[in-house]
Amino acid sequence: MPATTAIPDTRTLLAVAVEAVGGAERQGQVDMAEAVERSIRTGEHLAVQAGTGTGKSLAYLVPALRHAVAEETTVVISTATIALQRQLVDRDLPRLAKALRKELGREPRFAILKGRRNYLCMHRLHTGAPDEPEDAGLFDPFAVSKMGREIKRLHEWSSETETGDRDELVPGVTDQAWRQVSVTARECLGVNKCPIGVDCFAEKARAEAGKADVVVTNHAMLAVDALEGYQVLPDHDVVVIDEAHDLVDRVTSVATEELSASLVATAARRCGRLIDQTVADRMAEASDGLAMILEEVPAGRLDSLPQALAGALRATKDAAHACITSLGPERKEDVDGATSRKLAMSLLDDVHDCATRILEAFDSDHDVVWVSGDFADRNKPPSLRVAPLGVGGLLRERLFGKRTTVLTSATLTLGGTFDTLARQWGLPAASGVRKAEGTATDKEPPSDLSAPRWSGLDVGSPFSHGSAGILYVARHLPPPGRDGLPPSYVDEIEGLVNAAGGRTLGLFSSMRAAKAAAEALRDKVDYPVLCQGDDATGQLVKRFAEDAQTCLFGTLSLWQGVDVPGPALSLVVMDRIPFPRPDDPLASARQKAVESRGGNGFLTVAATHAALLLAQGAGRLLRSMNDKGVVAILDPRLATARYGGFLRASLPPFWTTYDPEVVRAALKRLDAANN
């Protein structure tokens, strides 16, 4: 039954929350909170762009908690990064729960829930892996001893941890070691059959989530819950997607499958002791055949399926089917036998389904298939990957069609409009229609014929971008080439770093460029230059933040993980517009699909990808009200190319200059003021 005592409105609750955390009321935060409350009440989906400093987490948590307590339901909050999950669960929600306890009539409950693979499986830990190591590299004595030490650490940690959550193990262990002590949902015996089921960490997390008003999860779990056909999250009628700019990539990742010869060989080993050896041998032979064929196929997208590869895939699919049939239906057997059978069946299903999906992909326009190899990782044997051409249809049907959804981020308007990302989410062009205020609910009756209704709201930022930040585009430099970082770019970075007195975050489009810049600058400037890969990223960011003169160079993976307010960061340098690589199989396929429909594939796919990353990179500069500085983009195409206007419209409204003397002078004044 919903709460019978009157609960104050969202604006009143927000004022209480802001006072409790020692903040000040911000109009953007109030506007966002009221828009979220309206979305929950009307059922109309909402996209909110809320710049850094808005306080967007409070703006959605307050109406979410109010709705959950008032209606005795659950609201799901989904994030892209672990850092934001931890902020919500360790800082924001505990403070809010205490601050709003009186007004809500009770202290709201919250929990964090991740995929089963993220939790230690005590049964797997104590029974050990029933198959050989899955990576031939582990037969190296050093690798085996390293994994042995990590497994020993995991045994020790298992008696100390209360959650079994991998993210709480510091320092962490390799993926290989963790796989030996965890299971996927399909590999799990189930709470009723597992001898340690009552003490299962994953089941405990699910039980806590089932009792919570707010459940914090990640985009991958949200995708699994929406796409996989089985429920992993508690029943909920509202979902808030923070870091929504990353939603499409995370959902695509969940919907991507991989098939390799080593995976097929592991499946053969897993079922080899459980079925007739001649049937298992078919899988081993299929693995050998697939390995041989893949060595001959060039890395990259497959627009058609080579005959030899089609034969290898059919042989793999048929061998997996034969093994599944031989294993037969589930039987009453001892726990060890049930475990071995479950692990074998899970992998056989994966192999069979992936081979089938790849074979069928060439008769439809839903999936993209490619051979991963040299362009991705030269040390890995080639494998086949299959991914959806788009996820908008899936999201529209299985997310927006089933529950009220709020999407928020500091970066949602690309080219000055929400529609760019909305198309990727499967939403129609924004109508921006607002229904009149209602007294109880404004929800329309559901209709199979109506498109999802949504509106977009940009609440801006409390920062004065035009006076606090400069966008400098090095229009005088040559366009970037394919032969690494040009010497003129290194010279430009040197001049900017010296003018800024260090204090520089360099964001590069490749690890090669980041390392080249770091090595060159170490010989040219008197400031410490750190580079991604020198140490754990968290440690590098910590050192960067603590020493104002330090520079930190890295790649795309740094762009969302750096939050350094204050004088330690006054210059963000980006070497080039981060378009997808021309040989990126998924981006090139999506671009081709848009062009086949008469659209502008480059602007729709490549420029949108670049705009999102540029905006995220530029967002590293101003992290607090007193921050000032420069975002320097060395790629002159931002000023000279026809698509430059679209990209610039996606960036914060900094004051813009193309004059290197002007920007260096500004950096020198800022450095002097900070010393």
XYZ file of C-alpha atoms in Angstrom:
675
model
C 0.000 0.000 0.000
C 1.308 3.502 -0.779
C 2.174 5.760 2.122
C -0.904 7.412 3.682
C 0.880 10.275 5.446
C 1.343 13.384 3.369
C 4.845 13.697 1.963
C 6.115 17.205 1.142
C 6.544 18.126 -2.507
C 9.813 17.664 -4.355
C 10.923 21.285 -4.057
C 10.481 21.230 -0.273
C 12.372 17.941 0.020
C 15.166 19.286 -2.180
C 15.547 22.346 0.054
C 15.859 20.078 3.110
C 18.409 17.881 1.327
C 20.519 20.811 0.110
C 20.621 22.330 3.590
C 21.599 18.979 5.124
C 24.596 18.562 2.824
C 25.713 22.156 3.331
C 24.939 23.346 -0.189
C 23.163 26.314 -1.698
C 20.036 26.303 -3.835
C 20.778 26.375 -7.576
C 18.059 27.171 -10.061
C 19.234 24.499 -12.500
C 19.024 21.874 -9.774
C 15.495 22.989 -8.821
C 14.369 22.984 -12.462
C 15.781 19.506 -12.989
C 14.233 18.065 -9.816
C 10.799 19.407 -10.750
C 11.161 18.080 -14.313
C 12.099 14.616 -12.991
C 9.113 14.682 -10.640
C 6.857 15.670 -13.553
C 8.261 12.859 -15.689
C 7.591 10.298 -12.961
C 4.042 11.594 -12.537
C 3.137 11.794 -16.224
C 5.111 8.837 -17.560
C 6.695 11.054 -20.221
C 10.373 10.206 -20.661
C 12.860 12.983 -19.955
C 16.357 13.832 -21.178
C 18.170 16.379 -18.993
C 21.500 17.969 -19.773
C 22.929 19.216 -16.482
C 26.368 20.769 -16.599
C 29.084 20.190 -14.020
C 28.225 21.951 -10.770
C 24.459 21.614 -11.173
C 24.179 18.966 -8.482
C 22.257 16.607 -10.741
C 22.516 13.563 -8.476
C 20.438 15.298 -5.769
C 18.094 16.609 -8.461
C 17.085 13.090 -9.489
C 17.591 11.250 -6.191
C 15.153 13.440 -4.246
C 12.133 12.876 -6.545
C 13.171 9.224 -6.961
C 13.175 8.640 -3.201
C 9.910 10.515 -2.804
C 8.219 8.361 -5.453
C 9.653 5.098 -4.114
C 8.537 5.759 -0.523
C 5.154 7.260 -1.414
C 4.232 4.417 -3.784
C 6.159 1.656 -1.988
C 7.950 0.775 -5.195
C 11.535 0.634 -6.407
C 13.406 3.134 -8.558
C 16.518 1.970 -10.412
C 19.476 4.321 -10.893
C 21.915 3.212 -13.599
C 25.444 4.580 -14.096
C 28.252 3.909 -16.562
C 31.180 4.141 -14.154
C 32.123 2.520 -10.870
C 33.193 5.934 -9.551
C 29.661 7.336 -9.818
C 28.148 4.172 -8.327
C 30.426 4.540 -5.333
C 29.607 8.249 -4.996
C 25.882 7.482 -4.949
C 26.068 4.533 -2.547
C 28.832 5.718 -0.217
C 28.102 9.451 -0.081
C 24.926 10.827 -1.660
C 22.319 8.230 -0.646
C 23.447 7.770 2.985
C 23.319 11.535 3.558
C 19.978 11.878 1.785
C 18.406 8.957 3.638
C 19.192 10.566 6.992
C 18.287 14.089 5.869
C 14.838 13.099 4.518
C 13.893 10.522 7.148
C 11.493 12.855 8.992
C 9.803 14.266 5.873
C 9.393 10.841 4.232
C 8.073 9.208 7.404
C 10.859 6.634 7.501
C 14.474 6.266 6.433
C 14.555 5.136 2.794
C 16.543 2.019 1.927
C 19.050 1.699 -0.910
C 21.278 -1.032 -2.336
C 23.796 -1.651 -5.088
C 23.382 -4.552 -7.510
C 25.816 -5.832 -10.132
C 26.010 -8.819 -12.440
C 26.612 -12.222 -10.863
C 30.119 -12.381 -12.350
C 31.084 -9.430 -10.083
C 30.556 -11.475 -6.906
C 32.745 -14.198 -5.428
C 31.159 -17.657 -5.798
C 32.017 -19.603 -2.643
C 31.086 -22.911 -4.263
C 33.389 -22.299 -7.229
C 36.127 -21.072 -4.868
C 36.088 -24.287 -2.824
C 35.526 -26.778 -5.625
C 38.001 -25.188 -8.048
C 37.682 -24.862 -11.787
C 36.729 -28.205 -13.352
C 38.526 -27.505 -16.612
C 42.043 -26.659 -17.711
C 43.197 -23.037 -17.912
C 41.437 -21.380 -20.819
C 44.456 -19.436 -22.010
C 47.459 -21.249 -23.373
C 49.618 -18.470 -21.934
C 48.828 -19.768 -18.462
C 50.999 -22.795 -19.097
C 53.918 -20.406 -18.725
C 55.330 -21.203 -15.240
C 55.482 -17.546 -14.230
C 51.863 -16.939 -15.267
C 50.691 -20.051 -13.419
C 52.516 -19.062 -10.224
C 51.132 -15.498 -10.463
C 47.590 -16.796 -10.792
C 48.223 -19.226 -7.929
C 49.209 -16.319 -5.699
C 46.094 -14.419 -6.721
C 43.845 -17.419 -6.012
C 45.473 -17.729 -2.570
C 44.702 -14.048 -1.953
C 41.098 -14.631 -2.979
C 40.796 -17.525 -0.513
C 42.067 -15.277 2.267
C 39.791 -12.421 1.226
C 36.755 -14.721 1.135
C 36.862 -15.088 4.909
C 37.051 -11.310 5.405
C 34.636 -9.830 2.889
C 31.008 -9.198 3.744
C 29.862 -8.549 0.176
C 32.116 -10.650 -2.095
C 32.078 -7.664 -4.470
C 35.151 -7.700 -6.724
C 35.412 -3.900 -6.657
C 36.113 -4.015 -2.928
C 39.243 -6.145 -3.430
C 42.214 -3.735 -3.429
C 44.555 -4.259 -5.110
C 42.589 -6.285 -7.605
C 43.370 -9.516 -9.414
C 43.514 -10.422 -13.099
C 40.407 -11.410 -15.039
C 41.881 -14.920 -15.428
C 42.129 -15.383 -11.662
C 38.686 -13.915 -11.007
C 37.096 -16.256 -13.558
C 38.256 -19.207 -11.464
C 36.195 -18.040 -8.459
C 33.072 -16.580 -10.091
C 30.232 -17.759 -12.314
C 27.876 -16.186 -14.826
C 24.125 -16.360 -14.356
C 23.968 -19.283 -16.804
C 26.732 -21.173 -14.986
C 25.159 -20.772 -11.547
C 23.641 -23.911 -10.003
C 20.845 -21.896 -8.433
C 20.219 -21.082 -4.805
C 18.180 -24.258 -4.197
C 20.750 -26.692 -5.626
C 23.980 -25.051 -4.508
C 25.300 -26.356 -1.162
C 26.392 -22.809 -0.273
C 23.292 -21.154 -1.747
C 22.099 -19.657 1.531
C 25.446 -17.856 1.934
C 25.741 -16.760 -1.705
C 27.051 -13.204 -2.041
C 25.155 -12.595 -5.292
C 21.894 -13.830 -3.766
C 22.424 -11.653 -0.702
C 22.909 -8.626 -2.965
C 19.725 -9.483 -4.862
C 17.809 -9.917 -1.596
C 18.997 -6.503 -0.376
C 18.011 -4.962 -3.693
C 14.567 -6.510 -3.432
C 13.955 -4.641 -0.168
C 15.369 -1.314 -1.336
C 13.578 1.847 -2.395
C 16.451 2.794 -4.685
C 18.715 0.268 -6.417
C 21.950 1.504 -7.965
C 23.246 -0.589 -10.849
C 25.216 -0.176 -14.075
C 24.217 0.165 -17.721
C 25.310 -3.407 -18.444
C 22.928 -4.831 -15.838
C 20.165 -2.556 -17.097
C 20.786 -3.889 -20.612
C 20.750 -7.513 -19.476
C 17.491 -6.924 -17.592
C 15.913 -5.287 -20.642
C 17.343 -7.424 -23.448
C 18.066 -10.932 -22.212
C 14.550 -12.081 -21.463
C 15.088 -12.830 -17.768
C 14.722 -10.485 -14.825
C 17.835 -9.519 -12.880
C 16.617 -6.266 -11.311
C 13.739 -5.901 -8.842
C 10.360 -4.848 -10.242
C 10.492 -1.117 -10.930
C 8.422 1.458 -12.788
C 11.013 4.235 -13.040
C 14.653 4.147 -14.132
C 17.101 7.064 -14.007
C 20.055 6.686 -16.370
C 22.963 8.888 -15.300
C 25.975 9.175 -17.627
C 23.392 8.558 -20.363
C 25.846 9.638 -23.073
C 27.427 6.182 -22.603
C 24.199 4.175 -22.761
C 24.353 3.126 -26.423
C 27.969 1.930 -26.202
C 27.315 -0.069 -23.004
C 24.160 -1.693 -24.381
C 25.978 -2.484 -27.638
C 28.760 -4.118 -25.626
C 26.279 -6.361 -23.787
C 24.659 -7.323 -27.100
C 28.038 -8.145 -28.709
C 29.186 -11.777 -28.868
C 32.582 -13.297 -29.635
C 33.513 -16.688 -31.029
C 37.097 -17.930 -31.021
C 38.846 -21.237 -31.532
C 40.021 -21.207 -27.903
C 36.431 -20.774 -26.687
C 35.337 -23.785 -28.753
C 38.303 -25.815 -27.445
C 37.376 -24.930 -23.843
C 33.806 -26.080 -24.484
C 35.198 -29.371 -25.821
C 37.281 -29.847 -22.664
C 34.397 -29.000 -20.361
C 32.088 -31.592 -21.841
C 34.810 -34.158 -22.657
C 34.500 -35.978 -19.322
C 30.702 -35.921 -19.329
C 29.736 -37.354 -22.741
C 30.892 -39.919 -25.268
C 34.433 -39.001 -26.333
C 33.686 -39.261 -30.045
C 31.008 -36.544 -29.691
C 33.355 -34.308 -27.694
C 36.072 -34.862 -30.303
C 33.819 -33.213 -32.896
C 34.059 -29.982 -30.867
C 37.833 -30.254 -30.674
C 38.004 -30.799 -34.427
C 35.698 -27.822 -35.001
C 38.044 -25.698 -32.880
C 41.036 -26.710 -34.980
C 39.153 -26.016 -38.209
C 37.954 -22.608 -37.030
C 41.485 -21.636 -35.928
C 42.912 -22.602 -39.310
C 40.284 -20.669 -41.288
C 40.481 -17.534 -39.111
C 44.229 -17.313 -39.671
C 43.519 -16.881 -43.383
C 40.759 -14.249 -43.091
C 41.961 -10.614 -42.961
C 41.001 -8.604 -39.887
C 38.093 -6.256 -40.426
C 34.389 -6.151 -41.245
C 32.844 -8.994 -43.244
C 30.296 -7.779 -45.786
C 29.899 -11.341 -47.046
C 30.697 -14.696 -45.475
C 33.607 -16.582 -47.065
C 32.595 -20.122 -48.012
C 35.342 -21.769 -45.950
C 34.426 -19.745 -42.867
C 30.740 -20.569 -43.338
C 31.683 -24.270 -43.378
C 33.736 -23.916 -40.188
C 30.869 -22.098 -38.464
C 28.324 -24.753 -39.490
C 30.648 -27.485 -38.243
C 31.033 -25.625 -34.917
C 27.285 -25.092 -34.551
C 26.489 -28.739 -35.365
C 29.198 -30.048 -33.020
C 27.889 -27.864 -30.181
C 24.341 -29.089 -30.843
C 25.527 -32.708 -30.754
C 27.270 -32.131 -27.417
C 24.192 -30.403 -25.952
C 22.021 -33.313 -27.078
C 24.481 -35.817 -25.625
C 24.488 -34.020 -22.251
C 20.713 -34.396 -22.284
C 18.179 -32.835 -19.908
C 19.096 -31.927 -16.347
C 19.384 -34.957 -14.076
C 19.483 -35.636 -10.364
C 23.180 -35.946 -9.713
C 25.780 -35.091 -7.112
C 26.737 -31.447 -6.696
C 30.122 -31.833 -8.386
C 28.506 -33.523 -11.370
C 25.808 -30.833 -11.553
C 28.454 -28.102 -11.443
C 30.506 -29.632 -14.240
C 27.400 -30.161 -16.326
C 26.148 -26.602 -15.793
C 29.508 -25.069 -16.745
C 29.730 -27.228 -19.861
C 26.149 -26.546 -20.947
C 26.535 -22.788 -20.481
C 29.582 -22.607 -22.749
C 28.087 -24.975 -25.328
C 24.971 -22.793 -25.514
C 27.154 -19.709 -25.998
C 29.132 -21.340 -28.816
C 26.044 -22.711 -30.553
C 24.042 -19.478 -30.305
C 26.924 -17.261 -31.414
C 27.763 -19.446 -34.433
C 24.074 -19.451 -35.398
C 23.812 -15.680 -35.011
C 26.867 -15.069 -37.200
C 25.569 -17.404 -39.924
C 22.186 -15.652 -39.902
C 23.659 -12.130 -39.824
C 24.360 -12.142 -43.566
C 20.680 -12.715 -44.374
C 19.527 -9.664 -42.408
C 20.581 -6.086 -41.752
C 20.434 -6.308 -37.963
C 23.982 -7.412 -37.111
C 27.551 -6.555 -38.073
C 30.233 -9.287 -38.200
C 33.971 -8.740 -38.165
C 37.234 -10.532 -37.553
C 39.155 -8.946 -34.710
C 42.874 -9.201 -35.022
C 45.791 -6.957 -35.875
C 43.929 -3.658 -35.638
C 42.647 -4.494 -32.150
C 45.315 -6.500 -30.341
C 48.342 -8.002 -32.038
C 48.893 -10.462 -29.193
C 45.469 -12.100 -29.392
C 44.583 -14.828 -31.878
C 41.869 -13.718 -34.315
C 38.242 -14.175 -33.339
C 34.814 -13.478 -34.794
C 32.611 -10.805 -33.289
C 28.986 -9.955 -33.961
C 27.209 -6.819 -32.737
C 23.893 -5.107 -33.439
C 23.937 -2.446 -36.131
C 21.886 -0.300 -33.759
C 20.236 -0.692 -30.359
C 17.557 1.986 -30.705
C 14.821 -0.498 -31.561
C 15.688 -2.697 -28.600
C 15.747 0.250 -26.194
C 12.517 1.675 -27.559
C 10.655 -1.615 -27.154
C 12.158 -3.044 -23.980
C 13.154 0.004 -21.953
C 11.097 3.044 -22.966
C 8.094 0.886 -23.777
C 7.934 -0.615 -20.292
C 8.879 2.049 -17.743
C 9.329 5.764 -17.261
C 12.914 6.690 -18.083
C 14.962 9.758 -17.149
C 18.271 10.170 -18.993
C 20.819 12.673 -17.750
C 24.423 13.710 -18.296
C 26.529 16.838 -18.614
C 26.741 16.000 -22.338
C 23.504 15.201 -24.175
C 22.994 18.035 -26.669
C 25.243 17.381 -29.645
C 25.245 20.011 -32.358
C 22.902 21.965 -30.082
C 20.081 19.379 -30.011
C 18.988 16.314 -28.059
C 17.790 14.641 -31.255
C 21.257 13.358 -32.193
C 21.398 11.012 -29.200
C 17.628 10.483 -29.143
C 17.836 8.772 -32.552
C 20.423 6.357 -31.150
C 18.142 5.640 -28.164
C 15.224 4.858 -30.479
C 13.207 7.952 -29.534
C 11.395 10.121 -32.105
C 12.274 13.768 -32.724
C 11.562 15.773 -29.576
C 8.122 17.302 -29.374
C 8.939 19.211 -26.198
C 5.235 19.067 -25.284
C 4.418 19.545 -21.596
C 1.099 18.382 -20.224
C -0.841 20.544 -17.803
C -0.230 19.979 -14.113
C -2.433 17.257 -12.659
C -3.568 16.585 -9.133
C -2.920 12.857 -9.050
C -1.519 11.470 -12.256
C -1.293 12.709 -15.807
C -0.349 9.349 -17.301
C -2.059 8.506 -20.549
C -3.499 5.004 -20.989
C -0.942 2.752 -22.711
C -1.222 2.371 -26.447
C 0.676 0.034 -28.765
C 0.336 2.624 -31.516
C 1.794 5.653 -29.770
C 5.490 6.478 -30.053
C 7.355 7.068 -26.794
C 6.670 10.586 -25.555
C 9.662 12.493 -24.259
C 10.989 15.973 -23.765
C 14.433 17.494 -23.390
C 15.594 20.012 -20.816
C 18.940 21.782 -20.630
C 19.358 23.290 -17.169
C 22.756 24.737 -18.060
C 25.575 25.056 -15.582
C 26.305 27.449 -12.706
C 29.719 28.023 -14.293
C 30.232 31.081 -16.469
C 31.976 29.320 -19.330
C 32.442 32.459 -21.387
C 34.470 34.234 -18.693
C 36.034 31.220 -16.964
C 37.239 29.273 -19.981
C 38.870 29.779 -23.368
C 38.504 27.434 -26.332
C 41.677 27.657 -28.374
C 41.730 26.027 -31.804
C 45.199 25.887 -33.388
C 43.995 26.867 -36.847
C 47.557 27.562 -38.055
C 48.729 23.942 -37.603
C 48.614 21.367 -40.432
C 45.825 18.783 -40.306
C 46.838 15.661 -38.354
C 48.215 12.796 -40.421
C 48.508 9.056 -39.934
C 52.205 9.046 -39.064
C 51.926 9.819 -35.380
C 52.161 13.194 -33.657
C 53.632 15.847 -36.005
C 56.642 17.821 -34.663
C 54.641 21.064 -34.955
C 52.052 19.608 -32.555
C 54.777 18.755 -30.029
C 56.122 22.313 -30.291
C 52.615 23.715 -29.786
C 52.071 21.585 -26.683
C 55.457 22.655 -25.319
C 54.562 26.337 -25.649
C 51.182 25.843 -23.978
C 52.571 23.738 -21.100
C 55.328 26.266 -20.388
C 52.809 29.116 -20.422
C 50.511 27.234 -18.041
C 53.335 26.305 -15.650
C 52.515 22.611 -16.005
C 48.917 22.058 -14.825
C 48.080 20.221 -18.070
C 45.838 17.280 -18.875
C 46.711 15.940 -22.327
C 43.980 13.834 -23.924
C 45.178 11.980 -27.004
C 43.374 9.929 -29.610
C 45.810 6.993 -29.294
C 48.195 5.533 -26.740
C 50.961 5.898 -29.298
C 50.395 9.677 -29.495
C 50.136 10.025 -25.702
C 53.438 8.211 -25.163
C 55.173 10.127 -27.951
C 54.048 13.446 -26.492
C 55.085 12.451 -22.969
C 58.546 11.316 -24.083
C 59.118 14.452 -26.161
C 57.889 16.852 -23.466
C 60.027 15.267 -20.742
C 63.070 16.482 -22.672
C 61.621 19.924 -23.375
C 59.918 21.195 -20.197
C 60.909 21.449 -16.547
C 57.620 20.040 -15.271
C 56.895 16.404 -14.349
C 55.048 14.588 -17.161
C 53.076 11.478 -16.222
C 51.673 9.122 -18.847
C 48.848 6.627 -18.666
C 50.334 3.181 -18.134
C 53.167 4.426 -15.898
C 51.062 3.395 -12.886
C 47.452 2.605 -12.005
C 45.225 5.364 -13.402
C 43.884 6.268 -9.956
C 47.402 6.753 -8.627
C 48.400 8.903 -11.597
C 45.358 11.151 -11.182
C 46.124 11.457 -7.451
C 49.722 12.545 -8.148
C 48.504 14.933 -10.835
C 46.007 16.564 -8.465
C 48.499 16.891 -5.593
C 51.273 18.627 -7.559
C 50.049 21.705 -9.467
C 53.029 21.696 -11.834
C 52.523 18.095 -12.975
C 51.177 17.168 -16.416
C 49.200 14.006 -17.125
C 48.884 12.557 -20.628
C 46.564 9.728 -21.602
C 43.948 8.375 -23.990
C 40.173 8.240 -24.304
C 39.771 6.087 -21.211
C 40.983 9.008 -19.085
C 38.445 11.452 -20.442
C 35.644 10.536 -18.072
C 37.726 9.523 -15.083
C 39.504 12.783 -14.239
C 37.836 15.131 -11.763
C 40.482 17.584 -10.595
C 39.094 20.926 -9.383
C 41.402 23.784 -8.487
C 44.689 25.155 -9.825
C 46.234 21.723 -10.526
C 44.372 21.705 -13.855
C 44.163 24.857 -15.959
C 44.916 23.470 -19.430
C 43.251 20.600 -21.300
C 44.968 19.710 -24.579
C 43.379 17.458 -27.214
C 45.557 16.471 -30.144
C 42.886 15.763 -32.752
C 39.179 15.394 -33.354
C 38.464 11.862 -32.076
C 36.700 10.379 -35.089
C 36.352 6.596 -35.064
C 39.128 4.777 -36.909
C 38.297 4.222 -40.600
C 38.722 0.469 -40.034
C 36.404 0.413 -37.000
C 33.982 -2.319 -38.146
C 30.912 -1.225 -36.214
C 31.203 2.519 -36.873
C 31.907 1.976 -40.583
C 28.931 -0.401 -40.899
C 26.621 2.066 -39.150
C 27.865 4.867 -41.392
C 27.256 2.754 -44.498
C 23.737 1.887 -43.302
C 22.836 5.569 -42.857
C 24.170 6.389 -46.329
C 22.183 3.528 -47.880
C 19.029 5.256 -46.588
C 20.088 8.567 -48.121
C 21.400 10.111 -44.914
C 24.733 11.701 -44.056
C 26.612 8.759 -42.561
C 29.678 10.771 -41.647
C 27.739 13.397 -39.682
C 25.332 10.883 -38.129
C 27.968 8.415 -36.942
C 31.557 9.689 -37.074
C 30.907 13.349 -36.212
C 28.450 12.401 -33.460
C 31.032 10.060 -31.936
C 33.657 12.803 -32.091
C 31.332 15.471 -30.686
C 30.533 13.346 -27.664
C 34.181 12.679 -26.855
C 35.220 16.295 -27.451
C 32.499 17.517 -25.110
C 33.482 14.988 -22.459
C 37.138 15.987 -22.790
C 36.362 19.708 -22.586
C 34.249 18.998 -19.509
C 37.394 18.091 -17.555
C 38.411 21.776 -17.332
C 35.858 23.466 -15.068
C 35.079 21.272 -12.062
C 34.364 23.930 -9.400
C 33.027 27.490 -9.288
C 36.487 29.083 -9.057
C 38.163 27.106 -11.847
C 39.542 28.935 -14.869
C 41.552 27.726 -17.829
C 41.928 26.768 -21.464
C 40.746 23.903 -23.642
C 43.228 23.691 -26.535
C 42.307 21.583 -29.568
C 45.249 21.281 -31.931
C 43.295 19.910 -34.888
C 42.652 22.863 -37.257
C 39.713 21.061 -38.882
C 37.578 22.176 -35.931
C 37.869 25.698 -37.395
C 38.148 24.993 -41.121
C 36.003 21.942 -41.966
C 32.294 22.113 -42.806
C 31.451 19.850 -39.867
C 33.375 22.129 -37.479
C 30.250 24.114 -36.625
C 28.422 20.969 -35.489
C 31.353 19.972 -33.283
C 31.810 23.455 -31.789
C 28.078 23.625 -31.012
C 28.535 20.465 -28.920
C 31.158 22.088 -26.679
C 30.548 24.298 -23.635
C 30.160 28.003 -24.582
C 33.768 29.036 -23.932
C 35.210 32.245 -25.351
C 36.971 31.178 -28.559
C 40.286 32.247 -30.051
C 42.591 31.015 -32.817
C 45.544 33.179 -31.764
C 48.389 31.274 -30.020
C 49.826 34.490 -28.558
C 46.513 35.387 -26.940
C 46.086 31.979 -25.343
C 49.665 31.719 -24.076
C 49.389 35.166 -22.516
C 46.149 34.154 -20.781
C 47.778 30.986 -19.424
C 50.759 32.956 -18.106
C 48.443 35.361 -16.258
C 46.544 32.442 -14.790
C 49.768 30.707 -13.711
C 50.994 33.904 -12.023
C 47.677 34.277 -10.188
C 47.886 30.671 -8.922
C 51.452 30.972 -7.632
